[in-house]
Amino acid sequence: MANNITLTIVKPGAYRKGHIGPILNMINEAGFRIIAMKLIKLSTRQAEEFYAIHRSKPFYESLVEFMSSGPIVAAILQKENAVEDYRKLIGATNPENAEEGTIRKKYAQSLEMNAVHGSDSNENAELEADFFFAKSERTDCM
Ligand code: ADP
Ligand code: MG
């Protein structure tokens, strides 16, 4: 499978704090090309579906509520080794463990409100890209 895209979400907390611009700037500076992007608000059902893999976790309900609590920015990022390189750029899930200079270190408010999502595998990057974008909304498919 191709290894050149990943899916990111700038989460509602970062949107509310006005961090969309600075986060997109970090993404650009790190050499990722934005090939699709939209500002939307997820419904409860959409957030449940996106995070279905975490359904059995104790934080699931709260996570779904948070992710559907306000606008998000979803984007497909393109770069060689995109998934791995983007996970490095965003830092650890828990911002307390995130390295200096990472997006989560700079912009996370808490473990749940950790500023951004990043795909965890090439397979999930493709599934998540399809979750948010029609082929006609992807500049790599135009
Ligand atoms: P990541 O986003 O780094 O891939 P996970 O897939 O494990 O992390 O979790 C998805 C999201 O759920 C996290 O980004 C975070 O917002 C939230 N989350 C994960 N673990 C916890 C937890 N223990 N308590 C509260 N929220 C959590
Ligand atoms: Mg994950």
CSV table of C-alpha atoms and ligand atoms in Angstrom, one decimal:
chain,number,residue,atom,x,y,z
A,1,MET,CA,0.0,0.0,0.0
A,2,ALA,CA,1.2,3.5,-0.8
A,3,ASN,CA,2.9,5.3,2.1
A,4,ASN,CA,2.5,8.9,1.1
A,5,ILE,CA,-0.7,10.1,2.8
A,6,THR,CA,-2.0,10.5,6.4
A,7,LEU,CA,-5.3,12.0,7.7
A,8,THR,CA,-5.2,14.7,10.3
A,9,ILE,CA,-7.9,16.4,12.3
A,10,VAL,CA,-7.4,19.6,14.2
A,11,LYS,CA,-9.7,18.9,17.1
A,12,PRO,CA,-12.4,21.2,18.6
A,13,GLY,CA,-10.3,22.5,21.5
A,14,ALA,CA,-7.5,23.7,19.2
A,15,TYR,CA,-10.1,25.3,16.9
A,16,ARG,CA,-11.7,27.1,19.9
A,17,LYS,CA,-8.2,28.4,21.0
A,18,GLY,CA,-7.5,29.8,17.6
A,19,HIS,CA,-4.7,27.3,16.8
A,20,ILE,CA,-5.7,26.3,13.3
A,21,GLY,CA,-3.3,28.7,11.6
A,22,PRO,CA,-0.2,27.9,13.7
A,23,ILE,CA,-0.9,24.1,13.4
A,24,LEU,CA,-1.3,24.3,9.7
A,25,ASN,CA,1.9,26.3,9.5
A,26,MET,CA,3.8,23.6,11.5
A,27,ILE,CA,2.4,21.0,9.0
A,28,ASN,CA,3.7,23.0,6.1
A,29,GLU,CA,7.1,23.8,7.6
A,30,ALA,CA,7.5,20.0,8.2
A,31,GLY,CA,7.2,19.4,4.5
A,32,PHE,CA,3.7,18.0,4.3
A,33,ARG,CA,1.5,19.0,1.3
A,34,ILE,CA,-2.2,19.6,2.1
A,35,ILE,CA,-4.0,17.8,-0.7
A,36,ALA,CA,-7.6,18.0,0.7
A,37,MET,CA,-9.1,20.1,3.6
A,38,LYS,CA,-12.4,21.0,5.1
A,39,LEU,CA,-13.8,22.8,8.2
A,40,ILE,CA,-16.8,20.9,9.5
A,41,LYS,CA,-18.7,19.9,12.7
A,42,LEU,CA,-19.1,16.2,13.3
A,43,SER,CA,-22.4,14.8,14.4
A,44,THR,CA,-22.4,12.5,17.4
A,45,ARG,CA,-22.9,9.5,15.0
A,46,GLN,CA,-20.0,10.6,12.8
A,47,ALA,CA,-17.7,10.9,15.9
A,48,GLU,CA,-18.9,7.5,17.1
A,49,GLU,CA,-18.1,6.0,13.7
A,50,PHE,CA,-14.7,7.6,13.4
A,51,TYR,CA,-13.6,6.4,16.8
A,52,ALA,CA,-15.4,3.0,16.6
A,53,ILE,CA,-12.2,1.2,17.3
A,54,HIS,CA,-12.2,2.7,20.8
A,55,ARG,CA,-15.8,1.8,21.6
A,56,SER,CA,-14.9,-0.4,24.5
A,57,LYS,CA,-12.5,2.1,26.1
A,58,PRO,CA,-13.6,4.0,29.3
A,59,PHE,CA,-12.9,7.3,27.5
A,60,TYR,CA,-15.0,6.6,24.4
A,61,GLU,CA,-18.2,8.4,25.4
A,62,SER,CA,-16.3,11.5,26.5
A,63,LEU,CA,-14.1,11.5,23.4
A,64,VAL,CA,-17.2,11.3,21.1
A,65,GLU,CA,-18.8,14.2,23.0
A,66,PHE,CA,-15.6,16.3,22.7
A,67,MET,CA,-15.0,15.5,19.1
A,68,SER,CA,-18.6,16.5,18.2
A,69,SER,CA,-18.6,19.6,20.4
A,70,GLY,CA,-17.5,22.1,17.8
A,71,PRO,CA,-15.8,22.7,14.5
A,72,ILE,CA,-12.8,20.7,13.4
A,73,VAL,CA,-10.4,20.9,10.4
A,74,ALA,CA,-9.9,17.6,8.6
A,75,ALA,CA,-7.1,17.3,6.0
A,76,ILE,CA,-5.2,14.8,4.0
A,77,LEU,CA,-1.5,15.3,4.1
A,78,GLN,CA,1.0,14.0,1.5
A,79,LYS,CA,4.6,13.3,2.1
A,80,GLU,CA,6.9,10.3,1.7
A,81,ASN,CA,6.5,8.2,4.9
A,82,ALA,CA,3.6,10.4,5.8
A,83,VAL,CA,2.0,8.3,8.6
A,84,GLU,CA,5.2,7.8,10.6
A,85,ASP,CA,6.6,11.3,10.0
A,86,TYR,CA,3.3,12.9,11.0
A,87,ARG,CA,3.1,10.8,14.2
A,88,LYS,CA,6.6,12.2,15.0
A,89,LEU,CA,5.5,15.8,14.4
A,90,ILE,CA,2.4,15.5,16.6
A,91,GLY,CA,4.1,13.8,19.5
A,92,ALA,CA,2.8,11.3,22.1
A,93,THR,CA,-1.0,10.9,22.7
A,94,ASN,CA,-0.6,12.2,26.3
A,95,PRO,CA,0.9,15.7,25.9
A,96,GLU,CA,2.7,15.2,29.2
A,97,ASN,CA,4.9,12.7,27.3
A,98,ALA,CA,5.1,14.6,24.0
A,99,GLU,CA,8.5,15.9,23.0
A,100,GLU,CA,9.4,19.5,22.8
A,101,GLY,CA,8.6,21.1,19.5
A,102,THR,CA,5.7,18.7,18.7
A,103,ILE,CA,2.2,19.9,17.9
A,104,ARG,CA,0.7,18.3,21.0
A,105,LYS,CA,3.4,19.6,23.3
A,106,LYS,CA,2.7,23.1,22.0
A,107,TYR,CA,-1.1,23.1,21.6
A,108,ALA,CA,-2.7,20.2,23.6
A,109,GLN,CA,-4.9,21.2,26.6
A,110,SER,CA,-5.2,17.7,28.1
A,111,LEU,CA,-4.9,14.0,27.2
A,112,GLU,CA,-8.4,14.1,25.6
A,113,MET,CA,-8.1,17.6,24.1
A,114,ASN,CA,-4.7,16.8,22.5
A,115,ALA,CA,-5.0,19.2,19.6
A,116,VAL,CA,-4.7,16.9,16.7
A,117,HIS,CA,-5.4,13.4,15.3
A,118,GLY,CA,-3.0,11.5,13.1
A,119,SER,CA,-3.5,8.2,11.3
A,120,ASP,CA,-1.7,5.2,12.9
A,121,SER,CA,-1.1,3.1,9.7
A,122,ASN,CA,-1.3,3.4,5.9
A,123,GLU,CA,-4.4,1.3,5.8
A,124,ASN,CA,-6.2,3.5,8.4
A,125,ALA,CA,-4.9,6.6,6.6
A,126,GLU,CA,-6.8,5.5,3.4
A,127,LEU,CA,-9.9,4.5,5.4
A,128,GLU,CA,-9.9,7.9,7.3
A,129,ALA,CA,-9.3,9.9,4.1
A,130,ASP,CA,-12.3,8.2,2.6
A,131,PHE,CA,-14.3,8.9,5.7
A,132,PHE,CA,-13.9,12.6,5.2
A,133,PHE,CA,-13.4,13.1,1.5
A,134,ALA,CA,-14.9,12.1,-1.8
A,135,LYS,CA,-12.4,11.5,-4.5
A,136,SER,CA,-13.6,14.7,-6.2
A,137,GLU,CA,-12.4,16.6,-3.1
A,138,ARG,CA,-8.9,15.2,-3.3
A,139,THR,CA,-6.5,17.2,-5.4
A,140,ASP,CA,-4.4,14.1,-6.0
A,141,CYS,CA,-7.4,12.5,-7.6
A,142,MET,CA,-8.4,15.4,-9.9
B,1,ADP,P1,-3.8,8.8,19.2
B,1,ADP,O1,-4.8,9.9,18.9
B,1,ADP,O2,-2.5,9.3,19.6
B,1,ADP,O3,-3.7,7.8,18.0
B,1,ADP,P2,-5.5,6.9,20.5
B,1,ADP,O4,-5.9,6.4,19.2
B,1,ADP,O5,-5.0,5.9,21.5
B,1,ADP,O6,-4.4,8.0,20.4
B,1,ADP,O7,-6.7,7.6,21.2
B,1,ADP,C1,-7.6,8.4,20.4
B,1,ADP,C2,-7.9,9.7,21.2
B,1,ADP,O8,-8.6,9.4,22.3
B,1,ADP,C3,-6.6,10.4,21.7
B,1,ADP,O9,-6.0,11.2,20.7
B,1,ADP,C4,-7.2,11.3,22.8
B,1,ADP,O10,-7.9,12.4,22.3
B,1,ADP,C5,-8.2,10.3,23.4
B,1,ADP,N1,-7.7,9.5,24.5
B,1,ADP,C6,-6.8,8.4,24.4
B,1,ADP,N2,-6.5,7.9,25.6
B,1,ADP,C7,-7.3,8.6,26.5
B,1,ADP,C8,-7.4,8.5,27.9
B,1,ADP,N3,-6.8,7.6,28.6
B,1,ADP,N4,-8.3,9.4,28.5
B,1,ADP,C9,-8.9,10.3,27.7
B,1,ADP,N5,-8.8,10.4,26.4
B,1,ADP,C10,-8.0,9.6,25.8
B,2,MG,MG,-5.2,6.6,17.3
